[in-house]
Coordinates of C-alpha atoms and ligand atoms in Angstrom, one line a residue:
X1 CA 113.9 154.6 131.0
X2 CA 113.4 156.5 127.7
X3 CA 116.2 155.9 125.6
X4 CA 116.8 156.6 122.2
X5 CA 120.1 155.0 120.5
X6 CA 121.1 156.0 116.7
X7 CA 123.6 154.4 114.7
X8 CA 124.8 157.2 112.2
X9 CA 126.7 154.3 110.4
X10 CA 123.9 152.1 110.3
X11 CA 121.8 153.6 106.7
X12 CA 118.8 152.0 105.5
X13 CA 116.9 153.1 102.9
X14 CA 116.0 156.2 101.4
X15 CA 113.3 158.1 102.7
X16 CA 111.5 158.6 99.1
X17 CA 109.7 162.4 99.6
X18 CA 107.0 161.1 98.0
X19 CA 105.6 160.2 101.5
X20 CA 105.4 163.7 101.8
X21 CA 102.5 163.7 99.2
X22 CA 99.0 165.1 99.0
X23 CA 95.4 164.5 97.8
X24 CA 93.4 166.9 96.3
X25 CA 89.6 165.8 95.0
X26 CA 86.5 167.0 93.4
X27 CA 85.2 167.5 97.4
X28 CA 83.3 170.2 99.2
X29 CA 85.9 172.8 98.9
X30 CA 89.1 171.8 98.4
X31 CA 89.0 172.0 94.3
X32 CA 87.0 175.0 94.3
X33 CA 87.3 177.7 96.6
X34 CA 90.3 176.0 98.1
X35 CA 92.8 175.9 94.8
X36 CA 90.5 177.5 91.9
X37 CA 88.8 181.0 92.4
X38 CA 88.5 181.5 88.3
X39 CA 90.6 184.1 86.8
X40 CA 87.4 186.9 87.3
X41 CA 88.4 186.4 91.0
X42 CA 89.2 189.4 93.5
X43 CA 91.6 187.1 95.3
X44 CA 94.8 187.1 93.8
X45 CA 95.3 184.1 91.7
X46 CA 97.7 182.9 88.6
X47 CA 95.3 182.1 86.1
X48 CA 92.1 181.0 88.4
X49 CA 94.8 179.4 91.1
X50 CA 94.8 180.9 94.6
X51 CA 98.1 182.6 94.8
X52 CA 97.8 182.3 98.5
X53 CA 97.5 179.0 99.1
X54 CA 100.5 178.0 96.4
X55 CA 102.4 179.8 98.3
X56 CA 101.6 178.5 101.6
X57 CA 102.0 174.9 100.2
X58 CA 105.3 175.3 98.4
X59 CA 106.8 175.9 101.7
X60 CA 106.1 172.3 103.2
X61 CA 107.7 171.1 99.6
X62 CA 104.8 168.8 98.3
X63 CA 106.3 166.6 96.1
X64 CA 103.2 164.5 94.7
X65 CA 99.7 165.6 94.1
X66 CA 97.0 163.1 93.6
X67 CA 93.8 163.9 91.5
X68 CA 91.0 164.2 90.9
X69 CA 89.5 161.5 93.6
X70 CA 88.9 159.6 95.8
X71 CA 85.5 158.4 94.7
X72 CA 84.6 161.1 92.5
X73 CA 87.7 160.0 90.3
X74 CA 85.3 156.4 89.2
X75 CA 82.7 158.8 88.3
X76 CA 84.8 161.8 86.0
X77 CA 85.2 161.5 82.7
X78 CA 87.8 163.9 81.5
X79 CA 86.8 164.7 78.2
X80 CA 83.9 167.2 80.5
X81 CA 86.7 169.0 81.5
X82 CA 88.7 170.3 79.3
X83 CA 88.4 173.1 76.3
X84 CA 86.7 176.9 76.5
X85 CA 85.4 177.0 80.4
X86 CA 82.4 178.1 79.0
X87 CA 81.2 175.5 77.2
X88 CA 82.5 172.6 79.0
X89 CA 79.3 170.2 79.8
X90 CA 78.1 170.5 83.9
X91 CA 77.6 166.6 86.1
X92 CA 76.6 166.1 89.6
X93 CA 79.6 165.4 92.0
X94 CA 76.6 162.5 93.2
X95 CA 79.4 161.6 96.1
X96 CA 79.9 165.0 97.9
X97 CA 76.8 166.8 98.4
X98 CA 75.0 166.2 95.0
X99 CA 76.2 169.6 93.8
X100 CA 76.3 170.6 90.3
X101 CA 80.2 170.3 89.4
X102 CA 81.2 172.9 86.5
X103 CA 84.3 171.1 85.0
X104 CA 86.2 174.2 85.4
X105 CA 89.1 172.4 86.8
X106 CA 90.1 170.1 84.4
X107 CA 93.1 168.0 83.2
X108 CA 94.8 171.8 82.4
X109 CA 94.3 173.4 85.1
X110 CA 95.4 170.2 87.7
X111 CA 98.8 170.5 85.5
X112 CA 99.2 173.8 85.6
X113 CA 98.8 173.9 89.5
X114 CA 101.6 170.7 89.6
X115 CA 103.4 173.1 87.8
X116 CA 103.1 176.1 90.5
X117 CA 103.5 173.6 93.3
X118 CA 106.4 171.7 92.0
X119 CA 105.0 168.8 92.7
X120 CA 104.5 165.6 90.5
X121 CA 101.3 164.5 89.1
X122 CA 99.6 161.1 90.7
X123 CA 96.2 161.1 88.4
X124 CA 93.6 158.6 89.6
X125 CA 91.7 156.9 86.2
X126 CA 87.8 155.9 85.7
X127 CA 87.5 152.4 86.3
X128 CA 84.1 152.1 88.0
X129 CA 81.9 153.8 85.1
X130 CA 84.4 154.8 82.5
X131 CA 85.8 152.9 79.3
X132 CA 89.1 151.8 78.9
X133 CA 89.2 153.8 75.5
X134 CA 88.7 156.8 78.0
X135 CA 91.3 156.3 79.9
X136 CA 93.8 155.0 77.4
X137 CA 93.0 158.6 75.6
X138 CA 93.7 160.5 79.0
X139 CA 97.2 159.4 79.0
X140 CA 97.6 159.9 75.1
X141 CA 96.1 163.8 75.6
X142 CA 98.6 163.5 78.0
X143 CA 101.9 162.4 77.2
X144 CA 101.8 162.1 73.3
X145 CA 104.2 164.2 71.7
X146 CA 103.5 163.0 67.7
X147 CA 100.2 163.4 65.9
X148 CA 97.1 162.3 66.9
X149 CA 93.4 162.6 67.8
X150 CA 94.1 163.1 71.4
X151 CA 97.4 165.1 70.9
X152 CA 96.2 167.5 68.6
X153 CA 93.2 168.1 70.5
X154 CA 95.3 169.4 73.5
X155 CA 97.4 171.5 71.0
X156 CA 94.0 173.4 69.9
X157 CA 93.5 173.8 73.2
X158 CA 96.4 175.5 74.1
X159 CA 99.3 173.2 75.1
X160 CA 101.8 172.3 72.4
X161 CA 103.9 170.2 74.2
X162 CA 102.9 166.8 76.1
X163 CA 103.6 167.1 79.9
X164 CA 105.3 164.6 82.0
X165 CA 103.2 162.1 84.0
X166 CA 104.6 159.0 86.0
X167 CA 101.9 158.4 88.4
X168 CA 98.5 156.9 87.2
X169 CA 96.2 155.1 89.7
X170 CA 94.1 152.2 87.8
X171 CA 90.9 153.0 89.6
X172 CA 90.1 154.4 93.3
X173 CA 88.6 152.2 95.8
X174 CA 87.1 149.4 93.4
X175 CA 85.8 147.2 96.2
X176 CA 83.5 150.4 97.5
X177 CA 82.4 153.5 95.6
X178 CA 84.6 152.6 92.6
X179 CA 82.2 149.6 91.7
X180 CA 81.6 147.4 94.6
X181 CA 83.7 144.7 93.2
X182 CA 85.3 141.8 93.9
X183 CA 89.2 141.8 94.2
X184 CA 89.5 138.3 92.0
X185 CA 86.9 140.8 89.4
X186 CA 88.7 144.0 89.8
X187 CA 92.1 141.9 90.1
X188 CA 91.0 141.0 86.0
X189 CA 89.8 144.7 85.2
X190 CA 92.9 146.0 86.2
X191 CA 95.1 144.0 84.6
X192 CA 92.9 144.9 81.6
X193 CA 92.4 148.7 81.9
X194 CA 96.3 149.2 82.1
X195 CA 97.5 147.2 79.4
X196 CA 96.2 150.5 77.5
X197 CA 98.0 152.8 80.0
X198 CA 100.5 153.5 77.2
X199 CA 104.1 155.0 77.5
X200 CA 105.0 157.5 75.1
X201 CA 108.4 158.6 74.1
X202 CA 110.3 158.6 77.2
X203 CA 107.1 159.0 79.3
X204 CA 106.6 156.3 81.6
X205 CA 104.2 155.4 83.6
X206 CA 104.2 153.8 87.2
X207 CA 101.0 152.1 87.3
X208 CA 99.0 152.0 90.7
X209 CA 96.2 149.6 91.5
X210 CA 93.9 150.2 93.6
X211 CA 94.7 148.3 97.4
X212 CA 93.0 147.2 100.4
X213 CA 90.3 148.8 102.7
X214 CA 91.9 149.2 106.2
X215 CA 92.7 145.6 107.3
X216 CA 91.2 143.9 103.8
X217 CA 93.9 141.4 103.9
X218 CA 92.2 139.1 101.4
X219 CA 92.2 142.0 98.9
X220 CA 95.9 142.5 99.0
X221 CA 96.3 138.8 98.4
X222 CA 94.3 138.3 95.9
X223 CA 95.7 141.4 93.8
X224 CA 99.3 140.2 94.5
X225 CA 98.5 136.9 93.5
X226 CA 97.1 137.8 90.2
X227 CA 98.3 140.9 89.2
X228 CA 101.4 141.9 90.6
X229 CA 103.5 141.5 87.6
X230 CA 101.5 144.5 85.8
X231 CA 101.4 146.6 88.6
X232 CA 104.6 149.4 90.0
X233 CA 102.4 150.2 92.7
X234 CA 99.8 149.2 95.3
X235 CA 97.5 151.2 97.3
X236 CA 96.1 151.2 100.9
X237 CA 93.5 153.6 102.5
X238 CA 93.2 154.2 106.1
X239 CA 91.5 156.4 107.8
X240 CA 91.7 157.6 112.0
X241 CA 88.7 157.7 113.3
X242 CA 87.9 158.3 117.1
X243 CA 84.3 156.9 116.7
X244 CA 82.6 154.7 114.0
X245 CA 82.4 155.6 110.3
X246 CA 78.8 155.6 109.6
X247 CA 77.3 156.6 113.6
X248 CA 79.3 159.2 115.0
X249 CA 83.0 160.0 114.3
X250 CA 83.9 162.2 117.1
X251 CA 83.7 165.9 117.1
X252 CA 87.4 167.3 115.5
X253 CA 87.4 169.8 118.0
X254 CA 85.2 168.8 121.2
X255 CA 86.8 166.2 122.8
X256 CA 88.3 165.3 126.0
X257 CA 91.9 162.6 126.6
X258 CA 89.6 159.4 126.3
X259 CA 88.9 160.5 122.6
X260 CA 92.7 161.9 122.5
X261 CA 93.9 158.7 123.8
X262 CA 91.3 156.3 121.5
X263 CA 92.5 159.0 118.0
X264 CA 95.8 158.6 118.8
X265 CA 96.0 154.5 119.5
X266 CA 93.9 154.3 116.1
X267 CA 96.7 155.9 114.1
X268 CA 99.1 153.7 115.8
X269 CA 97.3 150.9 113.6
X270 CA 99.3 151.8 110.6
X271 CA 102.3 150.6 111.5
X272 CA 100.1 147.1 111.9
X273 CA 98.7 147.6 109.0
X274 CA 101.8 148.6 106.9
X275 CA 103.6 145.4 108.1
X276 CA 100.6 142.6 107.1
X277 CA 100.0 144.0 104.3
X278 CA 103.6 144.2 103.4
X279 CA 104.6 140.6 104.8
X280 CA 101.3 139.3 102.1
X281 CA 103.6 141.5 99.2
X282 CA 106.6 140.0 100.3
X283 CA 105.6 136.7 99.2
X284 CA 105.2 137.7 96.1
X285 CA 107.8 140.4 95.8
X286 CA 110.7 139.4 97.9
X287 CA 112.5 142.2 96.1
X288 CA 110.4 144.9 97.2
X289 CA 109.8 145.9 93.5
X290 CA 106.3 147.0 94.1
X291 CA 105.9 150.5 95.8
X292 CA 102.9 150.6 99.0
X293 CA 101.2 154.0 98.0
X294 CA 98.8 154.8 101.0
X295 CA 97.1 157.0 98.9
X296 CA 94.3 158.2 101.2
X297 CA 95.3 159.0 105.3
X298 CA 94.4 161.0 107.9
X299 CA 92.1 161.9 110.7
X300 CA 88.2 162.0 109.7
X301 CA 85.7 163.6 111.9
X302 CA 82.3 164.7 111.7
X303 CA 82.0 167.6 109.6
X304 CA 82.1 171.0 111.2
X305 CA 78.2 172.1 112.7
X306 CA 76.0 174.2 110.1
X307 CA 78.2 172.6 107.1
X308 CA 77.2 170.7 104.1
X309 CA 78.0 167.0 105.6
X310 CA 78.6 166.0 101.9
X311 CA 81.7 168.5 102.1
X312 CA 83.9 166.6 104.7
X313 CA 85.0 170.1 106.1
X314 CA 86.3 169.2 109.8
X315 CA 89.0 172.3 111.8
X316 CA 92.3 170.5 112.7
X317 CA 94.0 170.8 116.3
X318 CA 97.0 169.5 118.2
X319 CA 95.5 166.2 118.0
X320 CA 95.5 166.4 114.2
X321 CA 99.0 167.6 114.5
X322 CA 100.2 164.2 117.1
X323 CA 98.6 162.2 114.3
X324 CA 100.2 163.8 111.2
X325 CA 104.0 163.5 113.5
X326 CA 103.0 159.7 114.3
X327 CA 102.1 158.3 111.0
X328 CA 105.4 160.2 108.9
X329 CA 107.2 158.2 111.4
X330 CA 105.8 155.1 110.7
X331 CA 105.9 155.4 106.9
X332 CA 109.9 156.8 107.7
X333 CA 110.2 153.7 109.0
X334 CA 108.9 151.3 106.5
X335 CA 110.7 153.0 103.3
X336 CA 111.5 150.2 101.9
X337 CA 108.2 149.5 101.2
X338 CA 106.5 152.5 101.4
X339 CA 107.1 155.1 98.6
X340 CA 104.5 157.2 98.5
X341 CA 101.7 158.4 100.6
X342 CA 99.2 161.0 100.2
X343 CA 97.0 162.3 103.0
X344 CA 93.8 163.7 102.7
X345 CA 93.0 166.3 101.6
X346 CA 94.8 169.4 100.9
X347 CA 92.8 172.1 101.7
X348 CA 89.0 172.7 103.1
X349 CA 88.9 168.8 103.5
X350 CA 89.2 166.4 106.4
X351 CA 93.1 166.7 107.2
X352 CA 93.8 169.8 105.4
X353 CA 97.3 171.5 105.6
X354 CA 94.6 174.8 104.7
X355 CA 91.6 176.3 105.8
X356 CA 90.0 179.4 103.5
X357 CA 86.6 181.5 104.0
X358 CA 86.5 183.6 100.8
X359 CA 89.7 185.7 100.8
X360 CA 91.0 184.5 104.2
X361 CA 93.2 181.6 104.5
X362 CA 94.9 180.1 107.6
X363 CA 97.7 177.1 108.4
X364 CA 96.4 174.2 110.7
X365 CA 98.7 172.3 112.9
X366 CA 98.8 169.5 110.5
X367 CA 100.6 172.2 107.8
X368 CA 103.4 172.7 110.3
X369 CA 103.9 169.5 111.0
X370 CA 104.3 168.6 107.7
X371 CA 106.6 171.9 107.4
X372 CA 108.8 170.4 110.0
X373 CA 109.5 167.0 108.5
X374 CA 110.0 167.9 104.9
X375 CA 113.6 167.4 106.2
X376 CA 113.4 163.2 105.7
X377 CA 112.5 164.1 101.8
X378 CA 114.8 162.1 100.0
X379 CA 117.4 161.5 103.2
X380 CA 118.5 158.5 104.3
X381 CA 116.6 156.6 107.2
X382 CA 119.0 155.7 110.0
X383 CA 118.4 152.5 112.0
X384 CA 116.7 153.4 115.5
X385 CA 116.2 152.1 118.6
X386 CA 113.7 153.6 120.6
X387 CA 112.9 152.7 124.3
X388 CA 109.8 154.5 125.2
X389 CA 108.0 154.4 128.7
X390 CA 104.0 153.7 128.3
X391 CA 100.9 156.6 128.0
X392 CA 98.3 154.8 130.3
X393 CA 94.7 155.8 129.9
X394 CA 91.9 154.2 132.0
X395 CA 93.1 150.3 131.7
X396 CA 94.8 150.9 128.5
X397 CA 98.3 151.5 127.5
X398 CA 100.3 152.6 124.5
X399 CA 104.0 154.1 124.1
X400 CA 104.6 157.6 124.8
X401 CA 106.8 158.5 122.2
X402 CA 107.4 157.7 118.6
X403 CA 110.2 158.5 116.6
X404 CA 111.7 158.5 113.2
X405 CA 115.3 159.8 112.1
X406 CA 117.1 160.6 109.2
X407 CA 120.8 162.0 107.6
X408 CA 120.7 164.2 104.4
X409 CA 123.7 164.5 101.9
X410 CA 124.8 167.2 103.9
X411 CA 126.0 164.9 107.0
X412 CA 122.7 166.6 109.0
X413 CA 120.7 164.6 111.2
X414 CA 117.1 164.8 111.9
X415 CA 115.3 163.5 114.6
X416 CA 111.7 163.6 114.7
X417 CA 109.7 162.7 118.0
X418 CA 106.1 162.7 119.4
X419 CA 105.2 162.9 123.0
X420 CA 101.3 161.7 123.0
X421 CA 101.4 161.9 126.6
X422 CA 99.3 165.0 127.3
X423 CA 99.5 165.0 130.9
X424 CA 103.9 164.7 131.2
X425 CA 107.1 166.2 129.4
X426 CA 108.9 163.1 129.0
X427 CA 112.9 163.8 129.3
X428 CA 114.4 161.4 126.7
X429 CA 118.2 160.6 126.6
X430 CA 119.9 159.9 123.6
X431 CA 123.2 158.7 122.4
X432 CA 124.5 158.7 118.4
X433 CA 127.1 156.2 117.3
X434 CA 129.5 156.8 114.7
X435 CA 133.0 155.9 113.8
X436 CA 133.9 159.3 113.1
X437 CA 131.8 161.2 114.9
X438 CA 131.6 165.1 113.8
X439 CA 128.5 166.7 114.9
X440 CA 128.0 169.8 117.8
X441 CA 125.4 171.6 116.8
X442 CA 122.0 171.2 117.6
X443 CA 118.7 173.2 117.5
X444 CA 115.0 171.8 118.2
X445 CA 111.5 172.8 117.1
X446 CA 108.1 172.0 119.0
X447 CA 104.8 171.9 117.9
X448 CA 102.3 172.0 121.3
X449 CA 99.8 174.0 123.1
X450 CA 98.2 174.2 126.2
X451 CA 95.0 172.4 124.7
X452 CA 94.5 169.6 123.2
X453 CA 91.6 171.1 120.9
X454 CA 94.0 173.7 120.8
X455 CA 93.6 174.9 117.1
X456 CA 94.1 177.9 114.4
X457 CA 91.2 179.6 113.7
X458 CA 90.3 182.9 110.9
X459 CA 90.3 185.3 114.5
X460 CA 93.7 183.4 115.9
X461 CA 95.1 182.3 113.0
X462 CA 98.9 181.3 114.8
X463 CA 97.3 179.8 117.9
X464 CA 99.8 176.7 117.0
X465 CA 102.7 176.8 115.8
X466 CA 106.2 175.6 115.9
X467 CA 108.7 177.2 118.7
X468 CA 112.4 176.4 119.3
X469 CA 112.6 173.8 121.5
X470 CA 115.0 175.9 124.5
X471 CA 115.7 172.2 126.7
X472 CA 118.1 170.3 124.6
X473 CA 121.9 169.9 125.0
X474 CA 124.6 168.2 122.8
X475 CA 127.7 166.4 125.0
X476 CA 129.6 164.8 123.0
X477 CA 127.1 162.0 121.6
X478 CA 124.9 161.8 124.3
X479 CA 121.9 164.1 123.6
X480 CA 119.1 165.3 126.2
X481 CA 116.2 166.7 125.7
X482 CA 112.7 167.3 127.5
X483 CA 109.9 166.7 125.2
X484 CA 106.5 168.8 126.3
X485 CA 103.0 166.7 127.1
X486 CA 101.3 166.5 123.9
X487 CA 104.0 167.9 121.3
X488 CA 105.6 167.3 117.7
X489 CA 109.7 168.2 117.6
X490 CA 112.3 168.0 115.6
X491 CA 116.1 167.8 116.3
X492 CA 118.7 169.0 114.2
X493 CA 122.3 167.8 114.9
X494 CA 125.1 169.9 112.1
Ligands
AHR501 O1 88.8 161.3 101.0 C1 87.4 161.2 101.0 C2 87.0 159.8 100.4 O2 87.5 158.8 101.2 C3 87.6 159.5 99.1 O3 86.8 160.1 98.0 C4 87.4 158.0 99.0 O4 88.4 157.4 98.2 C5 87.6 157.6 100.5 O5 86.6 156.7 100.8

C-alpha cells in the first residue's frame, strides 16, 4: 500500500537553501536576550552576540536571516539605531508588549550577526509610517561604497566598507499592521517606495513585496497585476494554528490527537496555498521569474502561562517537529516557485529553533529538524511519487506520510519522510530508478518520542532528538524501511 517510487534520472529544480531561512524580529525575546546580551554580559558573547546560540544555529546552516520585523519592521526607523549605544534615542515596540525598545540592536549589529551566522541578510523596510527618503538612505548607509551623507556616516561609525545586501522586503504585512491598506493602494506605494531602492556598484537588490494573508487571493492578484514588473519577489504569511487567532490558539504543549490531528491537517494547507497562489503568478509570470518568499511560517500557540502575552513565547514539541518536516517538504516540492522561506522566529519566539533563560540555552525539536534537512540546501529535487495510506481521526482523513527527496553534487540521495500517524509505524517500500544505478549504502535518522507533547525542556534538555533509524535495508533498488508513529527521518543512500 505505501509505496514510494524515485526516478534518480528524473531532476527538477534546484532546491534553493534559501528555504532553509529564518526570521528574527524586534519581539519578546528573540532580539534581546535571545541574540544580544550587550558586550557587559557574563554570558559569553562576540561583541554583545550570544556565542552560544551562533553556535548552535550555524550547525543547521541558516542561509537567510530576515529583520527586523514582522510588524515592528513598519514601525522602525533605522536612523534610532545606529551610532554610540549610549545615546541612541529609546521607542516603544507598541506591537509586542509596549516595552520600551533601546535601539541597541541596530543596522550594525543585525550585520555583524549575518556575518557570524553565515547567513545572508533579508532586511524588511518602513512602509507603514516611514518615508521613502528613509528607506532609500538605509540602503545607501548600506551598500554605498563612494562618498556620501549616508556613507560617510557609517564610516564615522565604524565600518569603512559597504556590506553586501540582496534581500530587501518593501514593507511587512501592508494590508494589517503595516498600514491597513488596500492591495490596489499598497500595489501603488510599492511600486513607488522601491523605485528609490537603489543598486550601488555591483550591489543588487532583489526587491520583495509584501504578499497575501493566508488565502488573500485577491491581494496576490492585484499585486501581480500591477506591479509584478518591479518586483524579484513576492511574499506569503501563513500561520498553523490549532484553534482561532484572536480566541484561543491551542495550548503548545497540552493537547491531546484531536488537536495533533486538527495542527497537523492545518499545515497541510500550504501546499493549497502555495499552488493558488502560484497558479494567480503564473498568469502573469509564466517564466517563473518572480521568487514566492513565505516569509513568515510556523506553528502559533498561545503564549506559555505566567508570560508576557505580548512576547509570543510558546515551548515546541514533536508536534512542532511533524510540522517543521511537513512544510520543508512541501516548499521542496514547489522549488520552482518557491525560493525562499523564513519561519518564525529564531529563538524565544513562536517556532523557535532556541529556547534561553538567562545563561541556559536548549535545542527544540523544530532545531533538529531543521538540522536534518539542511541536506536539500542547494541539491537538486528529484521527481517523486508517493503512495501514502490515510491517518483517520474521528470522521476525518488525511495522508500518513509526506515526503520530499533530493540528489547533491556528490551523487547522494536524501529522502526525507513524515509519519503523522501517531498511533502506527507505517512500513513504506521503496524503489529508485536509474539508468546506471550505483548506490549501496544507506543510513537513516528519526526524530520521535513516546509523546506527542513530548518536548526539551532547561531540566531535560535532549528529551528529543534525532536517533539512527536501525529498520532500513538497501536490496538492490528496492528500499524498506519502517517509519515510527509520529516521527521525522531522513534517508541517506551513498
Ligand atoms: O511573527 C509575529 C508576527 O506575525 C509578525 O510581526 C507579523 O508580521 C505577523 O503577523
Amino acid at each position: 500500500m505505501n509505496k514510494l517510487s524515485i526516478n534518480l534520472d528524473q531532476k527538477k529544480e534546484k532546491i534553493n537553501k534559501n528555504i532553509y531561512g529564518h526570521f528574527a524580529e524586534h519581539l519578546g525575546r528573540c532580539i534581546y536576550e535571545g541574540f544580544w546580551v550587550g558586550e557587559d554580559s557574563e554570558i559569553p558573547n562576540q561583541n554583545g552576540i550570544r556565542t552560544d546560540v551562533v553556535e548552535a544555529l550555524k550547525k543547521i546552516e541558516i542561509p537567510v536571516l530576515r529583520w527586523p520585523g514582522g510588524c515592528f519592521a513598519d514601525e522602525y526607523h533605522w536612523k534610532d539605531g545606529i551610532g554610540p549605544r549610549e545615546d541612541r534615542v529609546k521607542m516603544v515596540n507598541t506591537h509586542w508588549g509596549g516595552v520600551t525598545e533601546n535601539n541597541h540592536f541596530g543596522t550594525h549589529e543585525f550585520m555583524q550577526l549575518c556575518e557570524l551566522l553565515d547567513a545572508e541578510p533579508y532586511i524588511s523596510g518602513n512602509v507603514g509610517s516611514g518615508t521613502i527618503r528613509e528607506m532609500q538612505e538605509w540602503v545607501d548607509y548600506i551598500t554605498f561604497a563612494g562618498e556620501s551623507p549616508m556613507a560617510d556616516w557609517r564610516k564615522e561609525n565604524g565600518r569603512e566598507e559597504p556590506w553586501p545586501l540582496k534581500y530587501f522586503g518593501v514593507g511587512n504585512e501592508n494590508w494589517g499592521c503595516g498600514g491597513n491598506m488596500r492591495p490596489e493602494y499598497y500595489a501603488d506605494q510599492y511600486r513607488n517606495y522601491q523605485t528609490y531602492v537603489r543598486d550601488h556598484g555591483d550591489n543588487e537588490i532583489f526587491k520583495i513585496a509584501c504578499g497575501a494573508n493566508v488565502d488573500d487571493y485577491n491581494w496576490t492578484e492585484v499585486l501581480m497585476k500591477n506591479a509584478a514588473r518591479q518586483m524579484d519577489g513576492l511574499s506569503l504569511h501563513y500561520y498553523t494554528i490549532p484553534g482561532e487567532f484572536w480566541e484561543g490558539k491551542g495550548s503548545s504543549t497540552d493537547f491531546k490527537e484531536d488537536e495533533w490531528f486538527i495542527t497537523l491537517k492545518k499545515a497541510l494547507k500550504m501546499d493549497e496555498l502555495i499552488s493558488k497562489h502560484g497558479t494567480i503568478m503564473d498568469q502573469y509570470d509564466p517564466e517563473k521569474r518572480i521568487a514566492m518568499i513565505v516569509d513568515e511560517w510556523g506553528a502559533w500557540y498561545d503564549v506559555e502561562p505566567g508570560t508576557n502575552p505580548g512576547f509570543l513565547y510558546q515551548q515546541n514539541t514533536l508536534r512542532d517537529a511533524l510540522i517543521a518536516g511537513i512544510t520543508l517538504n512541501i516548499f521542496n516540492q514547489h522549488a520552482d516557485r518557491v525560493k525562499m522561506a523564513n519561519i518564525a522566529q529564531t529563538a524565544n519566539v513562536l517556532q523557535a529553533m532556541v529556547l534561553t533563560d538567562g545563561a541556559d540555552m536548549i535545542l527544540t525539536p523544530s532545531y533538529h529538524v531543521f538540522e536534518m534537512y539542511k541536506v536539500h540546501q542547494d541539491a537538486e529535487l528529484l521527481h517523486i511519487d508517493l503512495n501514502s495510506e490515510n491517518y483517520k481521526y474521528e470522521e476525518q482523513e488525511i495522508p500518513a506520510l509526506n515526503a520530499s527527496a533530493s540528489v547533491n553534487e556528490n551523487g547522494e540521495v536524501n529522502i526525507t519522510v513524515c509519519n503523522l500517524n501517531p498511533e502506527k509505524d507505517i512500513h513504506l517500500e521503496s524503489k529508485l530508478f536509474a539508468q546506471n544505478f550505483d548506490l549501496s549504502e544507506i543510513t537513516g535518522r528519526v526524530l520521535t518520542a513516546d509523546k506527542l507533547n513530548a518536548h526539551n525542556s532547561f531540566d531535560n534538555p535532549d528529551n528529543v532528538e534525532p536517533a539512527v533509524l536501525e529498520d532500513l535495508e538497501l536490496d538492490s533498488n528496492n528500499l524498506k524501511v519502517t517509519l515510527p508513529a509520529a516521527s521525522v527521518t531522513l534517508i541517506t543512500l551513498k
